[in-house]
Tab-separated table of C-alpha atoms and ligand atoms in Angstrom:
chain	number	residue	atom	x	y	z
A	30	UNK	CA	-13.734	-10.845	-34.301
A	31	UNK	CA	-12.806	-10.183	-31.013
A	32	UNK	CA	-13.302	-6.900	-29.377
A	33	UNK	CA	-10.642	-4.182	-27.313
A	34	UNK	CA	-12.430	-5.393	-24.355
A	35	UNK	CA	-11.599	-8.860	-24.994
A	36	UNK	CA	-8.357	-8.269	-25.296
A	37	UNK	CA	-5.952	-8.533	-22.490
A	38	UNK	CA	-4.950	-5.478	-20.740
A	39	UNK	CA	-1.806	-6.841	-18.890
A	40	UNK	CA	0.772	-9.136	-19.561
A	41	UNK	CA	2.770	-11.259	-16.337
A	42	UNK	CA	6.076	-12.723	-17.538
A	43	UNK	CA	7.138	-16.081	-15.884
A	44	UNK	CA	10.310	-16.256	-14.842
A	45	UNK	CA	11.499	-19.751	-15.984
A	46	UNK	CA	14.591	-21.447	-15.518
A	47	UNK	CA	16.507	-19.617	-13.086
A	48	UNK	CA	15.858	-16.571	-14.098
A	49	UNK	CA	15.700	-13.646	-11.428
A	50	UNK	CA	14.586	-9.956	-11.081
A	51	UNK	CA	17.588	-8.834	-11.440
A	52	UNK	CA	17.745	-10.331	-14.847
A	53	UNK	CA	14.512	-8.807	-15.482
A	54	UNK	CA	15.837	-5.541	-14.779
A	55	UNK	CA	18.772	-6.146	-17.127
A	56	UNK	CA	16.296	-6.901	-19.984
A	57	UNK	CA	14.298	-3.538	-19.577
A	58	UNK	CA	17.203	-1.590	-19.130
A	59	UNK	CA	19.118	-2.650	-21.914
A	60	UNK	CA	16.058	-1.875	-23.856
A	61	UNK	CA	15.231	1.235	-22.131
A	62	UNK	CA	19.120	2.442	-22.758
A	63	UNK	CA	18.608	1.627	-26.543
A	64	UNK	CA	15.407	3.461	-26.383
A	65	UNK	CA	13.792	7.477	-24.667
A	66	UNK	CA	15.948	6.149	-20.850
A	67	UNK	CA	12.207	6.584	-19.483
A	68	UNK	CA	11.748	5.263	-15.900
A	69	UNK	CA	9.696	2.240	-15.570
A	70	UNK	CA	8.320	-0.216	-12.657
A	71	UNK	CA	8.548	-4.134	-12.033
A	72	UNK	CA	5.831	-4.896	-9.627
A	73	UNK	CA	6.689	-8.920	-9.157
A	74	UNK	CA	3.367	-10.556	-8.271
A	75	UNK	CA	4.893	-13.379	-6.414
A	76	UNK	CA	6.244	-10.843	-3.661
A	77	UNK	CA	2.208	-10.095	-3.062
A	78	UNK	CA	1.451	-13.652	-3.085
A	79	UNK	CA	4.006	-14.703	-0.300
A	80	UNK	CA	2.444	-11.233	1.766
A	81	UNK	CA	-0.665	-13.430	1.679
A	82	UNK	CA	1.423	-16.411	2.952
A	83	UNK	CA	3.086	-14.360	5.782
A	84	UNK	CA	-0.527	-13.104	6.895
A	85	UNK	CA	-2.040	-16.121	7.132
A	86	UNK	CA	0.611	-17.778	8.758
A	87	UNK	CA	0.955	-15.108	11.134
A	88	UNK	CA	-2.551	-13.747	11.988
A	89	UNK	CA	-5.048	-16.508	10.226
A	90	UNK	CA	-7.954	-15.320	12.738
A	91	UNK	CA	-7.798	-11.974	10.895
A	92	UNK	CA	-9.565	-11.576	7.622
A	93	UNK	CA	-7.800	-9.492	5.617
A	94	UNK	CA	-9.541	-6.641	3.239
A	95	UNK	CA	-7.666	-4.959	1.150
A	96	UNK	CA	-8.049	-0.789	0.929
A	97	UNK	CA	-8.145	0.099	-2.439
A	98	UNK	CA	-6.599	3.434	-2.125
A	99	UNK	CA	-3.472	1.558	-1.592
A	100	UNK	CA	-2.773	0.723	-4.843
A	101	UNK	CA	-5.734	0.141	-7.533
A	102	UNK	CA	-3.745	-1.225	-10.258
A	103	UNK	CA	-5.364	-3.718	-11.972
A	104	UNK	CA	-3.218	-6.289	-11.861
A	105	UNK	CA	-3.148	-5.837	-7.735
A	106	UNK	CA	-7.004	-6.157	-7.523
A	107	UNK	CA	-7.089	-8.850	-9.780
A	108	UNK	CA	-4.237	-11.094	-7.843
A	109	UNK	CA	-5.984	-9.827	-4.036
A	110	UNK	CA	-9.098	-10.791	-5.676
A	111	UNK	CA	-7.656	-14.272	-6.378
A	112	UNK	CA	-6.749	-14.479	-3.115
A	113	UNK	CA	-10.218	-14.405	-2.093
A	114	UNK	CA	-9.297	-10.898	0.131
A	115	UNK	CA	-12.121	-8.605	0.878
A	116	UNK	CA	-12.092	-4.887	-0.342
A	117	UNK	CA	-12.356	-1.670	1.430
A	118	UNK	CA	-13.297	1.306	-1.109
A	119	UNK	CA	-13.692	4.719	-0.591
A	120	UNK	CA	-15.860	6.145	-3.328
A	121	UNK	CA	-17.798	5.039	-6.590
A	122	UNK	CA	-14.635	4.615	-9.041
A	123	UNK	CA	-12.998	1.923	-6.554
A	124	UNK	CA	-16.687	-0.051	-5.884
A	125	UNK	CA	-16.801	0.033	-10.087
A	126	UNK	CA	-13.102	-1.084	-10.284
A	127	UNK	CA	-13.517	-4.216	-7.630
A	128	UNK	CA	-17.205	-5.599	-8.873
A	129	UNK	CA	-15.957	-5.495	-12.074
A	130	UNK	CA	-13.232	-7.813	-10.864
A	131	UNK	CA	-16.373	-10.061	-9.773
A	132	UNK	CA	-15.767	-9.532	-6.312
A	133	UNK	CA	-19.230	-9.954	-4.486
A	134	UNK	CA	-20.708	-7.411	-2.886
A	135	UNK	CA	-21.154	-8.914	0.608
A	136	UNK	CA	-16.987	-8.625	0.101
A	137	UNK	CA	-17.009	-4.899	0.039
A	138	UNK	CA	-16.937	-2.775	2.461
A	139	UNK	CA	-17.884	1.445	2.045
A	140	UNK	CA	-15.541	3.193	4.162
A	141	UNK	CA	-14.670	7.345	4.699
A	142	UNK	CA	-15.327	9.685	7.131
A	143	UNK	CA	-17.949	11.512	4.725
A	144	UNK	CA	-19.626	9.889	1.680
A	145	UNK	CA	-21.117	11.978	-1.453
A	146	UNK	CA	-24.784	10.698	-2.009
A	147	UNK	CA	-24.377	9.323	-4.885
A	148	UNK	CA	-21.379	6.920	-3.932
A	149	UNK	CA	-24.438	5.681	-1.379
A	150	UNK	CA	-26.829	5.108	-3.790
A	151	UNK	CA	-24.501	3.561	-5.922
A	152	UNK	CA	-23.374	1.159	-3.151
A	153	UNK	CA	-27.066	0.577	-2.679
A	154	UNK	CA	-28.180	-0.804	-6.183
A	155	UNK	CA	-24.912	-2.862	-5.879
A	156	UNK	CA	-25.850	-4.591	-2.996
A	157	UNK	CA	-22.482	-3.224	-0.899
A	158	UNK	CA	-24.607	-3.597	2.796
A	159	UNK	CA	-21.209	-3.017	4.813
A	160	UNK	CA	-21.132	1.011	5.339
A	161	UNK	CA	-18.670	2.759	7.407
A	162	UNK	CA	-20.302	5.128	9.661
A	163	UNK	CA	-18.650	8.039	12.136
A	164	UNK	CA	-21.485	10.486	12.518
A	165	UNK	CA	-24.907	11.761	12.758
A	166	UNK	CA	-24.908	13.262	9.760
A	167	UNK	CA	-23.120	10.443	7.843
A	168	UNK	CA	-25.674	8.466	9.830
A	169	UNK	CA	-28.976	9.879	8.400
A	170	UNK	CA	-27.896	10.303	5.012
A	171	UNK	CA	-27.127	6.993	4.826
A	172	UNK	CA	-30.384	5.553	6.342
A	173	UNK	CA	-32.159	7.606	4.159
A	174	UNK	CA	-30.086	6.409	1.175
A	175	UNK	CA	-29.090	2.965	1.880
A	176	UNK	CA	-32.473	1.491	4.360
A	177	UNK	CA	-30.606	-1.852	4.422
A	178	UNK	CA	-27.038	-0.894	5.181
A	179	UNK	CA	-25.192	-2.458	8.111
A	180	UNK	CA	-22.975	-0.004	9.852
A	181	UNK	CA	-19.630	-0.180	11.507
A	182	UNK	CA	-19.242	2.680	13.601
A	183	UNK	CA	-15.561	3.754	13.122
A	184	UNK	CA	-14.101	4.767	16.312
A	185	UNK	CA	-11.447	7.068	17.628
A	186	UNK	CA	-8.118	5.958	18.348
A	187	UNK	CA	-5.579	8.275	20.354
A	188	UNK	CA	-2.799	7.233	18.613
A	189	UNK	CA	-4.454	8.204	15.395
A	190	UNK	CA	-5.793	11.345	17.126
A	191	UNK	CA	-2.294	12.425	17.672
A	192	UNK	CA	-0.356	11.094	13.697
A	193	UNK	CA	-3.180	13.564	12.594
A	194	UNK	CA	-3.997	16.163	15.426
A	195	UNK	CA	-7.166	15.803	14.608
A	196	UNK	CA	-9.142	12.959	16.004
A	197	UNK	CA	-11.270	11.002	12.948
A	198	UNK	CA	-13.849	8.457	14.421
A	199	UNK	CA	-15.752	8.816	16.900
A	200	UNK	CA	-15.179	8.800	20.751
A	201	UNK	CA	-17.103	6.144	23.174
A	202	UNK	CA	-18.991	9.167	24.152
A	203	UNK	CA	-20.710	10.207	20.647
A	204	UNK	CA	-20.400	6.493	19.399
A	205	UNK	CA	-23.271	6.337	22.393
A	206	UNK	CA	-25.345	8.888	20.840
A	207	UNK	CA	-24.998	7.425	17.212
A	208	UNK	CA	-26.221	3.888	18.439
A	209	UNK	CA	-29.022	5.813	20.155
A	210	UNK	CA	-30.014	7.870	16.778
A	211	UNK	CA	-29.385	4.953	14.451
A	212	UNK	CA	-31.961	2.869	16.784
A	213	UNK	CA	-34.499	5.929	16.310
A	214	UNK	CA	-34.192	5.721	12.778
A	215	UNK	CA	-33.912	2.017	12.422
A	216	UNK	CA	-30.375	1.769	11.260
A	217	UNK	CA	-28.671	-1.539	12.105
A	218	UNK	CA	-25.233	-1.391	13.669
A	219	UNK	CA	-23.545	-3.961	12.826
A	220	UNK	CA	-20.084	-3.530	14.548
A	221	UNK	CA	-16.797	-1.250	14.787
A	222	UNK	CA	-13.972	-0.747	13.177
A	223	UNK	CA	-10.655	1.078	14.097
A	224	UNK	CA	-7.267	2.300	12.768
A	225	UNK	CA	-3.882	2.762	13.972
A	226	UNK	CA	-1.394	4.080	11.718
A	227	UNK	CA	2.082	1.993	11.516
A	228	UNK	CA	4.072	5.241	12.823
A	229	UNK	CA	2.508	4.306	16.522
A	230	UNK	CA	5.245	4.633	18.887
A	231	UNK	CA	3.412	2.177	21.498
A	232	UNK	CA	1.470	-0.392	19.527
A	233	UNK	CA	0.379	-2.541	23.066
A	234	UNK	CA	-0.864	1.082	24.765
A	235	UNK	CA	-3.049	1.745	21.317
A	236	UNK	CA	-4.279	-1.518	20.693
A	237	UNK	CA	-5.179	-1.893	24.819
A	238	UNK	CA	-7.224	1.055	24.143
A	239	UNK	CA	-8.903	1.018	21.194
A	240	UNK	CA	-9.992	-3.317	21.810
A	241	UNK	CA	-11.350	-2.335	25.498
A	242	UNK	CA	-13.294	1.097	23.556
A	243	UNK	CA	-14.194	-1.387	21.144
A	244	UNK	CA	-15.781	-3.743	23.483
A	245	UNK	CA	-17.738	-1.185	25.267
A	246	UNK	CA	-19.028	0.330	21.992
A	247	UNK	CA	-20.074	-3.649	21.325
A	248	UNK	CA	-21.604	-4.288	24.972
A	249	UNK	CA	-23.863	-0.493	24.407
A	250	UNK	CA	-24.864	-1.687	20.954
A	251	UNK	CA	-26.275	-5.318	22.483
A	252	UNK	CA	-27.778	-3.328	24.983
A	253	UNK	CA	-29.536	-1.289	22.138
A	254	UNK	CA	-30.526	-4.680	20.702
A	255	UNK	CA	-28.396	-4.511	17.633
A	256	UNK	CA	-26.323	-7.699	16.576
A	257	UNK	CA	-22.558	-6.514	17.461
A	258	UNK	CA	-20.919	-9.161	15.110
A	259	UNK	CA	-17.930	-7.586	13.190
A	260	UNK	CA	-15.260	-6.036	14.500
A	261	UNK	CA	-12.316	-4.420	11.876
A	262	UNK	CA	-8.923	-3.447	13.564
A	263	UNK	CA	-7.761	-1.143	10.708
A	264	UNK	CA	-4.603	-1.089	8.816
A	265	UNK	CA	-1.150	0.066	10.068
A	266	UNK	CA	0.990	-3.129	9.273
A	267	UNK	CA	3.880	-1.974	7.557
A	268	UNK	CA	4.839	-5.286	5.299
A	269	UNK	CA	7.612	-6.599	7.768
A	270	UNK	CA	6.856	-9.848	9.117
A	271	UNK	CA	8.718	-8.567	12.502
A	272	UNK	CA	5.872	-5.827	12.713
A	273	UNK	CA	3.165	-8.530	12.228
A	274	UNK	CA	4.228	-10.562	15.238
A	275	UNK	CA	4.495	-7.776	17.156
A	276	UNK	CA	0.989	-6.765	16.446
A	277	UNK	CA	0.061	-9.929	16.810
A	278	UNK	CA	1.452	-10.281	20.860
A	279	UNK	CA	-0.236	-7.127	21.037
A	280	UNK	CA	-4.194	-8.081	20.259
A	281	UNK	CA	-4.045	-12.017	20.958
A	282	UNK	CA	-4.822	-11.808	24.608
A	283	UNK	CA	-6.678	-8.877	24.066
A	284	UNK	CA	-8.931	-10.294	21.561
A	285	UNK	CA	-9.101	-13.519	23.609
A	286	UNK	CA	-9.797	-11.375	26.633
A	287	UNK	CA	-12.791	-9.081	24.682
A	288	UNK	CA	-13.466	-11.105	21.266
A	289	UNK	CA	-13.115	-14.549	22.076
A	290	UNK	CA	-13.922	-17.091	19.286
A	291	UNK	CA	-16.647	-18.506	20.590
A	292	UNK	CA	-18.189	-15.046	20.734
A	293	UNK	CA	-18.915	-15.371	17.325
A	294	UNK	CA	-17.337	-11.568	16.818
A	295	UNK	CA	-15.642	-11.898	12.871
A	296	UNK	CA	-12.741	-9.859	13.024
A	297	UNK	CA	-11.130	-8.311	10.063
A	298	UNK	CA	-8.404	-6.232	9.606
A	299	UNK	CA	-7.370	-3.490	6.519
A	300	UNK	CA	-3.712	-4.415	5.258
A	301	UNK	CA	-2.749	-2.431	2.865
A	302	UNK	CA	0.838	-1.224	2.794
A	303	UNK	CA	1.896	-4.711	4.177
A	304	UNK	CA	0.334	-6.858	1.021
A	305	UNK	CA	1.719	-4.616	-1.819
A	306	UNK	CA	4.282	-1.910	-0.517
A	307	UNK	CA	7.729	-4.639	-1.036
A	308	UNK	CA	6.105	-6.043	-4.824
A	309	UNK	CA	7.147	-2.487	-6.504
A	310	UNK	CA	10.269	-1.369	-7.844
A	311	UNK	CA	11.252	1.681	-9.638
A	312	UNK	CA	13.791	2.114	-11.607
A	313	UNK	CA	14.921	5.828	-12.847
A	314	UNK	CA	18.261	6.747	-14.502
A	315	UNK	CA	20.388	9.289	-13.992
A	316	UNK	CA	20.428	12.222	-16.301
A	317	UNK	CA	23.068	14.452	-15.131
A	318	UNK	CA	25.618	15.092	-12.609
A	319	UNK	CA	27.465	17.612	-10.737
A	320	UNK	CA	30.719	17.363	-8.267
A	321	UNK	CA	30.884	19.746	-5.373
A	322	UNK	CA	34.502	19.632	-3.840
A	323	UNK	CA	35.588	21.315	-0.542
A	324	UNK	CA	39.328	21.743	0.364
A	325	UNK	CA	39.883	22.600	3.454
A	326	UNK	CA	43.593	22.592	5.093
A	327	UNK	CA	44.711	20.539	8.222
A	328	UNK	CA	46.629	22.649	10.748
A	329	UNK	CA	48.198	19.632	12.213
A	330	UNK	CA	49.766	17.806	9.301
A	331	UNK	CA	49.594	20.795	6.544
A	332	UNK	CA	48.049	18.463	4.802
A	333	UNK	CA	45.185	19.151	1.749
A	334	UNK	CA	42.338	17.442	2.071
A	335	UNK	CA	38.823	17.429	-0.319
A	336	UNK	CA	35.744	16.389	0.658
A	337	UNK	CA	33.572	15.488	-2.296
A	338	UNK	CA	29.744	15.481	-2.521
A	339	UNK	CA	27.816	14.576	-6.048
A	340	UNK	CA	24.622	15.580	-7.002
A	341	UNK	CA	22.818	13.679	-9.542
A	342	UNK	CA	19.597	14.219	-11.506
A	343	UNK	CA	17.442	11.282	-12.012
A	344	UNK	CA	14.689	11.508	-15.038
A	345	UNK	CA	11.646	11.444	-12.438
A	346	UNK	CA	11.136	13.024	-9.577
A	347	UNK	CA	8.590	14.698	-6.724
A	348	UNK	CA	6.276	15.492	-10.053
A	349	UNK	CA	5.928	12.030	-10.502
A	350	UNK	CA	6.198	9.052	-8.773
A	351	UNK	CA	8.007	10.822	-5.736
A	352	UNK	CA	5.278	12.954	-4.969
A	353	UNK	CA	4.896	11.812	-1.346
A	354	UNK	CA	8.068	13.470	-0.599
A	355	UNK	CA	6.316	16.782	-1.056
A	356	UNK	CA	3.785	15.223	1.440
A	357	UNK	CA	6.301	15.102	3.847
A	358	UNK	CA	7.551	11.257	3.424
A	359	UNK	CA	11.117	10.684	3.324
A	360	UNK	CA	12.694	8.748	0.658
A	361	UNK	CA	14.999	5.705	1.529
A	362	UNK	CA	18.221	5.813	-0.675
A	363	UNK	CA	17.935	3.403	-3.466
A	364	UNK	CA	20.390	0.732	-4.767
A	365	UNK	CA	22.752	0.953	-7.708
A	366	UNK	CA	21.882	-1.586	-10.918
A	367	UNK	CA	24.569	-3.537	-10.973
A	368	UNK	CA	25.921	-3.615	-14.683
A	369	UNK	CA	26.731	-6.802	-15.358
A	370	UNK	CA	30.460	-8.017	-15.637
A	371	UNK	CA	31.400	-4.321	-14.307
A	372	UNK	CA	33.329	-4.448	-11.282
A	373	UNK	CA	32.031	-3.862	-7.832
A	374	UNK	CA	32.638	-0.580	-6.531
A	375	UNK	CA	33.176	0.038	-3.205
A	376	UNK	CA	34.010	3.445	-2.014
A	377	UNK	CA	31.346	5.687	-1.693
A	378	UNK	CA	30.717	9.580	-1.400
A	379	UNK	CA	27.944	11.966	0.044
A	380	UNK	CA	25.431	11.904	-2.449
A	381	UNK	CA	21.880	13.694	-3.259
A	382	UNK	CA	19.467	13.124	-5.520
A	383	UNK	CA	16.839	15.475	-7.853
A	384	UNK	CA	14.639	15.563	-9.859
A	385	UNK	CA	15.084	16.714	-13.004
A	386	UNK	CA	12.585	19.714	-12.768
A	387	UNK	CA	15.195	22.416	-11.361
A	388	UNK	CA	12.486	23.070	-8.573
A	389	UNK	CA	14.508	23.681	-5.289
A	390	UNK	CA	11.711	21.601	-3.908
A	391	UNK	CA	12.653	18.425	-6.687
A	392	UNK	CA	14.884	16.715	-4.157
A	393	UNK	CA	14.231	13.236	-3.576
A	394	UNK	CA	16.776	12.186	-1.493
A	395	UNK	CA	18.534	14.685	0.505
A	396	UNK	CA	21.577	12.798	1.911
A	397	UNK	CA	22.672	8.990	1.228
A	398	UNK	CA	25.571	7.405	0.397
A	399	UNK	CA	26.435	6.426	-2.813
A	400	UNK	CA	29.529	4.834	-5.572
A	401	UNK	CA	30.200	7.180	-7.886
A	402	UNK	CA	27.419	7.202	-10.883
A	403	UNK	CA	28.169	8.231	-14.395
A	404	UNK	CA	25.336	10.106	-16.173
A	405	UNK	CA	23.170	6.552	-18.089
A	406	UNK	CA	23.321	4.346	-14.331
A	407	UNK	CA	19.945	3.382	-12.852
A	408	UNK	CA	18.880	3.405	-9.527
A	409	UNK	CA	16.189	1.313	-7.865
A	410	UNK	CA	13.938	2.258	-5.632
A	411	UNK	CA	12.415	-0.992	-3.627
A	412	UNK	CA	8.987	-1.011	-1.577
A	413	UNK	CA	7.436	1.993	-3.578
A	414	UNK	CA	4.038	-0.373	-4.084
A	415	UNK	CA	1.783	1.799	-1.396
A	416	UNK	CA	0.905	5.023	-2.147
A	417	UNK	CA	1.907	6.564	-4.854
A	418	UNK	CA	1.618	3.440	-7.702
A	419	UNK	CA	-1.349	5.428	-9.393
A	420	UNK	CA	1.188	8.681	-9.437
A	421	UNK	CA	3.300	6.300	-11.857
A	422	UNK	CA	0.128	6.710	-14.526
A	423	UNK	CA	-1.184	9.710	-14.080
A	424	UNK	CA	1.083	12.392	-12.641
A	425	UNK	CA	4.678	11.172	-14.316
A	426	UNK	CA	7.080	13.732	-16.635
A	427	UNK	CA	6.749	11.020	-18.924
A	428	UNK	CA	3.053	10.793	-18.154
A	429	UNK	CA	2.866	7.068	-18.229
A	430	UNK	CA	5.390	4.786	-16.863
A	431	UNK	CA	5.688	1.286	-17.755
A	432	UNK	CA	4.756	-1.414	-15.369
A	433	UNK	CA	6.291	-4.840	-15.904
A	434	UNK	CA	4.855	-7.060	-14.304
A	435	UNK	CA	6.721	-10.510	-13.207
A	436	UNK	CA	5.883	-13.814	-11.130
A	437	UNK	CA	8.522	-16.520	-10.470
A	438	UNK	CA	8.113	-20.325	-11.238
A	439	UNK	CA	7.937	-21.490	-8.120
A	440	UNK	CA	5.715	-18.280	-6.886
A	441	UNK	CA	3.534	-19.214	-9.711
A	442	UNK	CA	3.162	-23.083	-8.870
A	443	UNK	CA	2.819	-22.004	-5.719
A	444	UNK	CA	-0.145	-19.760	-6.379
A	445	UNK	CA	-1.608	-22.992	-8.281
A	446	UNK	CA	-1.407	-25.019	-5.437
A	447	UNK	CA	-2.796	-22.317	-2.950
A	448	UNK	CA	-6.130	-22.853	-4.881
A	449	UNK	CA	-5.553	-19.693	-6.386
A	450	UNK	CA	-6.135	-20.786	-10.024
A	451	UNK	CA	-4.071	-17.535	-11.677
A	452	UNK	CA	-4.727	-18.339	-15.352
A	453	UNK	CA	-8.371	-18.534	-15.205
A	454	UNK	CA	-9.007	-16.335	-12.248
A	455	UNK	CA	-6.788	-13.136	-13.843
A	456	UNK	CA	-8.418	-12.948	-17.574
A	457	UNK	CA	-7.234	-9.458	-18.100
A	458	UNK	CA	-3.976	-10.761	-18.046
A	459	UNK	CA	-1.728	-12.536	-20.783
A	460	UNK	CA	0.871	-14.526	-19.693
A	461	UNK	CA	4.077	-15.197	-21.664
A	462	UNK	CA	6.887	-17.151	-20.234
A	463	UNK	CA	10.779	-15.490	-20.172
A	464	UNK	CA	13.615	-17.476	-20.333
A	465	UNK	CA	17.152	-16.749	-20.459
B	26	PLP	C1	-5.436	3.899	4.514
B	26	PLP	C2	-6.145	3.118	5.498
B	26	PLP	C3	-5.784	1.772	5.724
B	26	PLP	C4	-4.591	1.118	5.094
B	26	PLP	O1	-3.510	1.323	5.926
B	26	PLP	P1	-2.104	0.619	5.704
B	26	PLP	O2	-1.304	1.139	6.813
B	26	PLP	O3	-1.609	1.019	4.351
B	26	PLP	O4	-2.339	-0.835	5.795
B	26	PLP	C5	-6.577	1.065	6.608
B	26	PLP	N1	-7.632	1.619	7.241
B	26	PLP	C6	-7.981	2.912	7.062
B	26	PLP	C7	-9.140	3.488	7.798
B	26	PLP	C8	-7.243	3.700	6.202
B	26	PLP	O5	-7.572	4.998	6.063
């Protein structure tokens, strides 16, 4: 008999025969409306897949490792697994979660500004050698912990100084002293690594910066006699292929200029929000509704006029899966499902949208413009796949929301003839094929 464990965990539907999203949608909302109306999320696997196309086409001298904390579902480690992507964890639970996908070790990188001891030791007996390190103290718990790790010193970037006001890394200045103490205590150093968040105003000024630092951090670790080999640019590529080149024009002459290829220098880089943020979707319904009408009278003609506004309540809100709005985010305005055979509808009103917890602070979306929606429409919200995917299973009203998730023919074939060989590769997953 076969135990739970053997069983699989996830299911991927294949769309066949010209059947779309859309149509998937359709399917789980007619079921949803004959069922509890919960919300629910399609995360198609193909959208990741052609990420990993886009990268490589764009920026194939970066190795991409993926951050964990992005999104840990399992069916987004197992596919970036596939993909033969590095991983960048942050504690114990994410290290567990990725070697259990049989991702080796010498993949895995330890990052975090502080690390509890026994996330070391753990990464220790696991063979994980690739540590992120940004100070003394970090420094000497880890060489007492971890004798064999190889460091990358994380450095300071301004731009990230100023997105936090509060400068993580270190600067050139202290990354000085921590190649001195790491020599005194036999650490090796193996390179440094570097983040600039995707809300950088002036991507050529940061990236200018933070390579040159970079090099001089490298050319004071030779000095030391440490082997300066790796050299991780961070994350901070928002998932649009315009942003990628951009990036790109930024760091090829730089990295030509201060990591050329024949320096040996690997360089990596930490996508996270660009491989997975665009394969989510979330689809919530709307619960309730009210009509706010203003008349007001025009002087000129005498005429009446109304201005109408609608509020509508959606089943989920900043209690579940649109808890980053209470971190500040703002939420894009979503797009109507589309009942089929109804007729378009084209004039739209002032709308907001809430959450159903009557919490002043359970607005999603404070202004957009909407058709009008009848109490039993769903709205979609695309690119919800960073940040805020484990809030769907944990933190929901409904405390577990449904993922679907989907992979096109051709995506799938595709993924076949990448080398990626899906069916054997993913074996928590079933796969059933949906037709119309
Ligand atoms: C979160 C994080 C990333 C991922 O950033 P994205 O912008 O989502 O790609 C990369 N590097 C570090 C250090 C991070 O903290």
């Amino acid at each position: 008999m076969k135990g739970l464990a053997d069983k699989p965990n996830y299911m991927i539907e294949i769309l066949e025969g010209g059947v779309t999203l859309e149509d998937v949608f359709d399917g789980h909302i007619g079921n949803q409306a004959l069922a509890e109306k919960s919300a629910f999320v399609v995360g198609d696997l193909g959208a990741l897949m052609q990420q990993h196309v886009c990268w490589q086409s764009i920026v194939p001298q970066l190795q991409p490792y993926y951050p964990v904390k992005v999104n840990s579902s399992p069916a987004v480690i197992e596919v970036v697994a596939s993909l033969g992507l590095g991983f960048v964890c942050t504690n114990k639970t994410e290290m567990s979660l990725v070697l259990e996908h049989g991702v080796p070790p010498e993949n895995i990188i330890l990052s975090g500004v502080c690390k509890q001891l026994a996330h070391i030791k753990f990464a220790a007996k696991n063979n994980i050698q690739h540590l992120v390190c940004e100070n003394e103290a970090e420094l000497s718990k880890i060489s007492r912990l971890h004798p064999s790790a190889k460091l990358l010193l994380q450095l300071t970037t301004e731009a990230h100084a100023a997105e936090t006001s509060m400068a993580f890394g270190s600067s050139l200045k202290s990354c000085r002293h921590l190649l001195e103490a790491a020599k005194e205590l036999g650490a090796q150093v193996m390179g440094v690594t570097f983040h600039i968040p995707s809300s950088c105003q002036d991507l050529q000024q940061a990236y200018t910066h933070a390579l040159s630092d970079a090099r001089c951090v490298f050319d004071m670790g030779v000095d030391l006699g440490f082997n300066m080999s790796i050299l991780d640019i961070g994350g901070g590529f928002t998932g649009s292929e315009f942003q990628l080149k951009q990036v790109e024009s930024a760091i090829r002459p730089l990295l030509d200029a201060y990591f050329p290829p024949l320096s040996g220098v690997q360089v990596l880089a930490q996508p996270g929000t660009f491989y997975v943020a665009s394969a989510f979707t979330l689809a919530v319904s709307v619960i309730g509704r009210k009509v706010v009408t203003r008349h007001w009278d025009s002087l000129a003609q005498g005429e009446n006029n109304e201005d109408t506004e609608f509020l509508y309540y959606m089943n989920e809100g900043v209690y579940g899966p649109f808890s980053c709005k209470l971190l500040g985010n703002s939420i894009p305005a979503p797009s109507v499902h589309k009942v089929s055979r109804s007729p378009p509808r084209r004039v739209v009103y002032p709308s907001s949208l809430w959450g159903p917890s009557l919490d002043q602070l359970d607005q999603v979306v404070e202004r957009c413009l909407l058709p009008e929606l009848s109490v039993g429409d769903w709205l979609l919200f695309s690119n919800v796949g960073a940040y805020g995917l484990d809030d769907f299973t944990c933190l929901s009203s409904s405390s577990q929301l449904p993922v679907y998730y989907t992979v096109s023919t051709s995506d799938w074939y595709e993924m076949q003839e990448a080398g990626v060989a899906l069916d054997s590769a993913m074996k928590n997953f079933s796969v059933v094929h949906y037709s119309a």
